[in-house]
PDB file of C-alpha atoms in Angstrom:
ATOM      1  CA  MET A 162      17.069 -82.095  36.147  1.00  0.00           C
ATOM      2  CA  GLN A 163      13.580 -83.374  37.658  1.00  0.00           C
ATOM      3  CA  LYS A 164      12.412 -86.633  36.584  1.00  0.00           C
ATOM      4  CA  LEU A 165       9.075 -88.090  37.262  1.00  0.00           C
ATOM      5  CA  SER A 166       8.280 -89.388  40.652  1.00  0.00           C
ATOM      6  CA  HIS A 167       8.198 -93.255  41.335  1.00  0.00           C
ATOM      7  CA  SER A 168       4.676 -92.702  42.801  1.00  0.00           C
ATOM      8  CA  PHE A 169       3.851 -91.332  39.211  1.00  0.00           C
ATOM      9  CA  SER A 170       5.741 -94.158  37.608  1.00  0.00           C
ATOM     10  CA  GLY A 171       4.261 -96.895  39.468  1.00  0.00           C
ATOM     11  CA  ALA A 172       0.610 -95.336  38.870  1.00  0.00           C
ATOM     12  CA  LEU A 173       1.317 -95.123  35.127  1.00  0.00           C
ATOM     13  CA  ARG A 174       2.403 -98.695  34.902  1.00  0.00           C
ATOM     14  CA  THR A 175      -0.257 -99.707  36.558  1.00  0.00           C
ATOM     15  CA  PHE A 176      -2.588 -97.525  34.658  1.00  0.00           C
ATOM     16  CA  SER A 177      -0.989 -99.342  31.157  1.00  0.00           C
ATOM     17  CA  PHE A 178      -0.859-102.867  32.575  1.00  0.00           C
ATOM     18  CA  TRP A 179      -4.703-102.793  33.318  1.00  0.00           C
ATOM     19  CA  ILE A 180      -5.546-101.295  29.925  1.00  0.00           C
ATOM     20  CA  ALA A 181      -3.325-104.114  28.432  1.00  0.00           C
ATOM     21  CA  ASN A 182      -4.896-106.837  30.025  1.00  0.00           C
ATOM     22  CA  GLY A 183      -8.391-105.470  29.708  1.00  0.00           C
ATOM     23  CA  THR A 184      -8.947-104.615  33.805  1.00  0.00           C
ATOM     24  CA  VAL A 185      -8.679-101.039  33.632  1.00  0.00           C
ATOM     25  CA  GLY A 186     -11.768 -99.266  35.153  1.00  0.00           C
ATOM     26  CA  LEU A 187     -13.777-101.667  36.880  1.00  0.00           C
ATOM     27  CA  PRO A 188     -16.693-101.832  37.525  1.00  0.00           C
ATOM     28  CA  ILE A 189     -17.265 -98.985  34.585  1.00  0.00           C
ATOM     29  CA  LEU A 190     -15.710-101.141  32.201  1.00  0.00           C
ATOM     30  CA  GLU A 191     -17.111-104.424  33.840  1.00  0.00           C
ATOM     31  CA  GLY A 192     -17.958-106.991  30.954  1.00  0.00           C
ATOM     32  CA  ILE A 193     -17.241-104.940  28.068  1.00  0.00           C
ATOM     33  CA  ASP A 194     -14.783-105.391  25.465  1.00  0.00           C
ATOM     34  CA  TYR A 195     -12.528-102.490  24.818  1.00  0.00           C
ATOM     35  CA  SER A 196      -9.941-103.968  22.762  1.00  0.00           C
ATOM     36  CA  CYS A 197     -10.986-101.774  19.551  1.00  0.00           C
ATOM     37  CA  ILE A 198      -9.045 -99.237  21.227  1.00  0.00           C
ATOM     38  CA  PHE A 199      -5.829-100.670  20.478  1.00  0.00           C
ATOM     39  CA  GLU A 200      -6.811-100.675  16.980  1.00  0.00           C
ATOM     40  CA  GLU A 201      -7.700 -96.913  17.040  1.00  0.00           C
ATOM     41  CA  PRO A 202      -4.472 -94.850  18.110  1.00  0.00           C
ATOM     42  CA  ASN A 203      -6.207 -91.437  18.806  1.00  0.00           C
ATOM     43  CA  ALA A 204      -8.827 -93.274  21.373  1.00  0.00           C
ATOM     44  CA  LEU A 205      -5.512 -95.001  23.238  1.00  0.00           C
ATOM     45  CA  GLU A 206      -3.942 -91.812  23.044  1.00  0.00           C
ATOM     46  CA  GLN A 207      -7.258 -89.990  24.197  1.00  0.00           C
ATOM     47  CA  ALA A 208      -7.379 -92.352  27.413  1.00  0.00           C
ATOM     48  CA  TYR A 209      -3.818 -91.721  28.444  1.00  0.00           C
ATOM     49  CA  ALA A 210      -4.355 -88.074  27.917  1.00  0.00           C
ATOM     50  CA  ILE A 211      -7.133 -88.017  30.371  1.00  0.00           C
ATOM     51  CA  PHE A 212      -5.089 -89.907  32.551  1.00  0.00           C
ATOM     52  CA  ALA A 213      -2.553 -88.068  32.594  1.00  0.00           C
ATOM     53  CA  ASN A 214      -3.981 -84.821  32.914  1.00  0.00           C
ATOM     54  CA  VAL A 215      -6.580 -85.793  35.746  1.00  0.00           C
ATOM     55  CA  ILE A 216      -3.775 -87.215  37.947  1.00  0.00           C
ATOM     56  CA  GLU A 217      -2.569 -84.955  40.811  1.00  0.00           C
ATOM     57  CA  MET A 218       0.620 -85.125  42.822  1.00  0.00           C
ATOM     58  CA  ASP A 219       1.808 -83.561  46.189  1.00  0.00           C
ATOM     59  CA  ASP A 220       4.616 -81.274  46.419  1.00  0.00           C
ATOM     60  CA  ASP A 221       7.016 -84.393  46.963  1.00  0.00           C
ATOM     61  CA  GLY A 222       5.519 -86.104  43.747  1.00  0.00           C
ATOM     62  CA  LYS A 223       3.354 -88.915  45.332  1.00  0.00           C
ATOM     63  CA  VAL A 224       0.375 -89.359  43.509  1.00  0.00           C
ATOM     64  CA  CYS A 225      -2.925 -88.484  45.222  1.00  0.00           C
ATOM     65  CA  ASN A 226      -6.002 -89.433  42.883  1.00  0.00           C
ATOM     66  CA  PRO A 227      -4.602 -92.850  41.187  1.00  0.00           C
ATOM     67  CA  LYS A 228      -8.203 -94.087  40.795  1.00  0.00           C
ATOM     68  CA  TYR A 229      -9.905 -91.099  40.175  1.00  0.00           C
ATOM     69  CA  ALA A 230      -7.616 -90.564  37.038  1.00  0.00           C
ATOM     70  CA  GLU A 231      -8.238 -94.184  36.228  1.00  0.00           C
ATOM     71  CA  MET A 232     -12.294 -93.818  36.309  1.00  0.00           C
ATOM     72  CA  ARG A 233     -12.145 -90.689  34.223  1.00  0.00           C
ATOM     73  CA  ALA A 234     -10.224 -92.620  31.646  1.00  0.00           C
ATOM     74  CA  ALA A 235     -12.483 -95.312  31.725  1.00  0.00           C
ATOM     75  CA  LEU A 236     -15.352 -93.323  31.252  1.00  0.00           C
ATOM     76  CA  PHE A 237     -13.953 -92.061  28.160  1.00  0.00           C
ATOM     77  CA  ILE A 238     -13.235 -95.678  26.836  1.00  0.00           C
ATOM     78  CA  ARG A 239     -16.789 -96.582  27.677  1.00  0.00           C
ATOM     79  CA  SER A 240     -18.331 -93.646  25.941  1.00  0.00           C
ATOM     80  CA  TYR A 241     -15.769 -94.325  22.972  1.00  0.00           C
ATOM     81  CA  VAL A 242     -17.008 -98.419  22.974  1.00  0.00           C
ATOM     82  CA  ASP A 243     -21.037 -97.100  23.465  1.00  0.00           C
ATOM     83  CA  SER A 244     -21.773 -94.027  21.787  1.00  0.00           C
ATOM     84  CA  SER A 245     -25.290 -94.122  23.311  1.00  0.00           C
ATOM     85  CA  TYR A 246     -23.322 -93.973  27.317  1.00  0.00           C
ATOM     86  CA  LYS A 247     -23.333 -90.404  28.668  1.00  0.00           C
ATOM     87  CA  VAL A 248     -20.349 -89.618  31.081  1.00  0.00           C
ATOM     88  CA  GLU A 249     -21.143 -87.766  34.023  1.00  0.00           C
ATOM     89  CA  PRO A 250     -19.935 -85.595  34.618  1.00  0.00           C
ATOM     90  CA  GLU A 251     -19.183 -84.619  31.387  1.00  0.00           C
ATOM     91  CA  PHE A 252     -15.275 -84.188  30.517  1.00  0.00           C
ATOM     92  CA  GLU A 253     -13.876 -80.484  30.702  1.00  0.00           C
ATOM     93  CA  GLY A 254     -11.794 -79.293  28.154  1.00  0.00           C
ATOM     94  CA  TRP A 255      -8.430 -79.371  30.423  1.00  0.00           C
ATOM     95  CA  GLU A 256      -9.241 -83.006  31.069  1.00  0.00           C
ATOM     96  CA  VAL A 257      -9.228 -84.128  27.583  1.00  0.00           C
ATOM     97  CA  ALA A 258      -6.665 -81.789  25.981  1.00  0.00           C
ATOM     98  CA  LEU A 259      -4.111 -83.186  24.150  1.00  0.00           C
ATOM     99  CA  TYR A 260      -0.259 -81.605  24.984  1.00  0.00           C
TER     100      TYR A 260
END
């Protein structure tokens, strides 16, 4: 039975830590209070879905793009707390899909 790699587990743990302590996605979320996502489970779920959908691993399970996956999730969070913020490039369907 396959398990998630230590690299992915570490990337997910780090992302979760930064989400929880208010430092995810810097500088995109610099000075922005996004704590409202903890009161809206769908928003937090979407941020994690984007992170998980965007992250890539090589054949050995080593994460190749953790900062890019974090940045895409941060762009969603920014657009969630500021409806006037435009995500560039816009999200593609596969990035926001909930599985």
